GROMACS .gro file of C-alpha atoms in nm:
model
   95
    1MET     CA    1   0.047  -0.020  -0.037
    2VAL     CA    2   0.113   0.336  -0.065
    3GLN     CA    3   0.133   0.570   0.227
    4GLY     CA    4   0.362   0.871   0.036
    5ILE     CA    5   0.671   1.012  -0.172
    6ALA     CA    6   0.955   0.777  -0.045
    7SER     CA    7   1.197   1.004  -0.302
    8ARG     CA    8   1.233   1.160  -0.656
    9GLN     CA    9   1.453   0.994  -0.921
   10LYS     CA   10   1.566   1.167  -1.248
   11ARG     CA   11   1.323   1.057  -1.503
   12TYR     CA   12   1.432   1.089  -1.890
   13VAL     CA   13   1.071   1.164  -2.071
   14GLU     CA   14   1.048   1.290  -2.466
   15VAL     CA   15   0.863   1.584  -2.549
   16VAL     CA   16   0.685   1.751  -2.750
   17THR     CA   17   0.808   2.112  -2.825
   18ARG     CA   18   0.763   2.445  -3.038
   19THR     CA   19   1.020   2.687  -3.146
   20GLY     CA   20   0.979   3.050  -3.201
   21THR     CA   21   1.135   3.269  -3.387
   22ASP     CA   22   1.294   3.423  -3.135
   23GLY     CA   23   1.518   3.107  -3.030
   24LYS     CA   24   1.309   3.038  -2.746
   25ILE     CA   25   1.169   2.710  -2.712
   26MET     CA   26   0.808   2.566  -2.530
   27PRO     CA   27   0.708   2.202  -2.446
   28LEU     CA   28   0.397   2.180  -2.581
   29SER     CA   29   0.358   1.826  -2.373
   30ILE     CA   30   0.546   1.503  -2.193
   31ILE     CA   31   0.568   1.199  -2.334
   32TRP     CA   32   0.640   0.911  -2.027
   33GLU     CA   33   0.810   0.559  -2.128
   34ASP     CA   34   0.461   0.361  -2.163
   35GLY     CA   35   0.307   0.585  -2.453
   36ARG     CA   36   0.108   0.813  -2.245
   37SER     CA   37   0.102   1.206  -2.286
   38PHE     CA   38   0.025   1.512  -2.089
   39ASP     CA   39  -0.036   1.837  -2.242
   40VAL     CA   40   0.154   2.148  -2.076
   41ASP     CA   41  -0.146   2.390  -2.018
   42GLN     CA   42   0.042   2.673  -1.909
   43VAL     CA   43   0.467   2.747  -1.817
   44ILE     CA   44   0.436   2.951  -1.566
   45ASP     CA   45   0.752   3.068  -1.613
   46MET     CA   46   1.115   2.897  -1.728
   47ARG     CA   47   1.452   3.063  -1.599
   48ARG     CA   48   1.840   2.838  -1.617
   49ALA     CA   49   1.833   2.625  -1.249
   50ALA     CA   50   2.000   2.352  -1.079
   51SER     CA   51   1.765   1.986  -0.922
   52LEU     CA   52   1.897   2.007  -0.631
   53LYS     CA   53   1.592   1.692  -0.586
   54VAL     CA   54   1.733   1.457  -0.846
   55GLY     CA   55   2.120   1.640  -0.980
   56GLY     CA   56   2.152   1.789  -1.327
   57SER     CA   57   2.104   2.184  -1.433
   58GLY     CA   58   1.967   2.324  -1.745
   59ILE     CA   59   1.628   2.555  -1.830
   60ARG     CA   60   1.373   2.489  -1.559
   61TYR     CA   61   1.037   2.533  -1.694
   62ILE     CA   62   0.749   2.537  -1.479
   63CYS     CA   63   0.480   2.370  -1.619
   64GLU     CA   64   0.077   2.333  -1.552
   65ILE     CA   65  -0.041   1.950  -1.643
   66LYS     CA   66  -0.395   1.905  -1.558
   67GLY     CA   67  -0.418   2.134  -1.259
   68THR     CA   68  -0.080   2.021  -1.055
   69ARG     CA   69   0.227   2.270  -1.091
   70THR     CA   70   0.586   1.997  -1.278
   71PHE     CA   71   0.935   2.147  -1.288
   72LEU     CA   72   1.071   2.038  -1.606
   73TYR     CA   73   1.411   2.072  -1.691
   74PHE     CA   74   1.622   2.075  -2.063
   75GLU     CA   75   1.943   2.006  -2.026
   76ASP     CA   76   2.069   2.033  -2.372
   77PRO     CA   77   2.010   1.819  -2.564
   78LEU     CA   78   1.814   1.620  -2.320
   79TRP     CA   79   1.456   1.664  -2.099
   80PHE     CA   80   1.392   1.534  -1.773
   81VAL     CA   81   1.177   1.562  -1.465
   82GLU     CA   82   1.180   1.463  -1.039
   83GLU     CA   83   0.983   1.198  -1.099
   84LYS     CA   84   0.830   1.076  -0.737
   85LEU     CA   85   0.895   0.734  -0.575
   86ALA     CA   86   0.688   0.544  -0.390
   87GLN     CA   87   0.706   0.428  -0.050
   88GLU     CA   88   0.571   0.138   0.005
   89GLU     CA   89   0.478   0.032   0.350
   90SER     CA   90   0.669  -0.269   0.528
   91LEU     CA   91   0.571  -0.590   0.603
   92VAL     CA   92   0.617  -0.702   0.948
   93ILE     CA   93   0.575  -1.100   0.975
   94GLY     CA   94   0.521  -1.260   1.288
   95GLU     CA   95   0.464  -0.977   1.519
   0.00000   0.00000   0.00000
């Protein structure tokens, strides 16, 4: 049974983007390794920043996806997110 977030890991993802005439790269959707696609509803902020949770740095996009804010990093030429790993309840036998 999942109780909460145990930790995070760097997860590289495929990202569909649009590049403007000014050279700005804007993410349009994130495609997970199992093929699920998540549209980026809004880019709230973008700036050079490091991921303090999983390491790495690049351009950090704060995106809103389905009403939830998430960090998406462009570590040229790759994209990654801070994937949440579920904490599983330990089974204690013999108590």
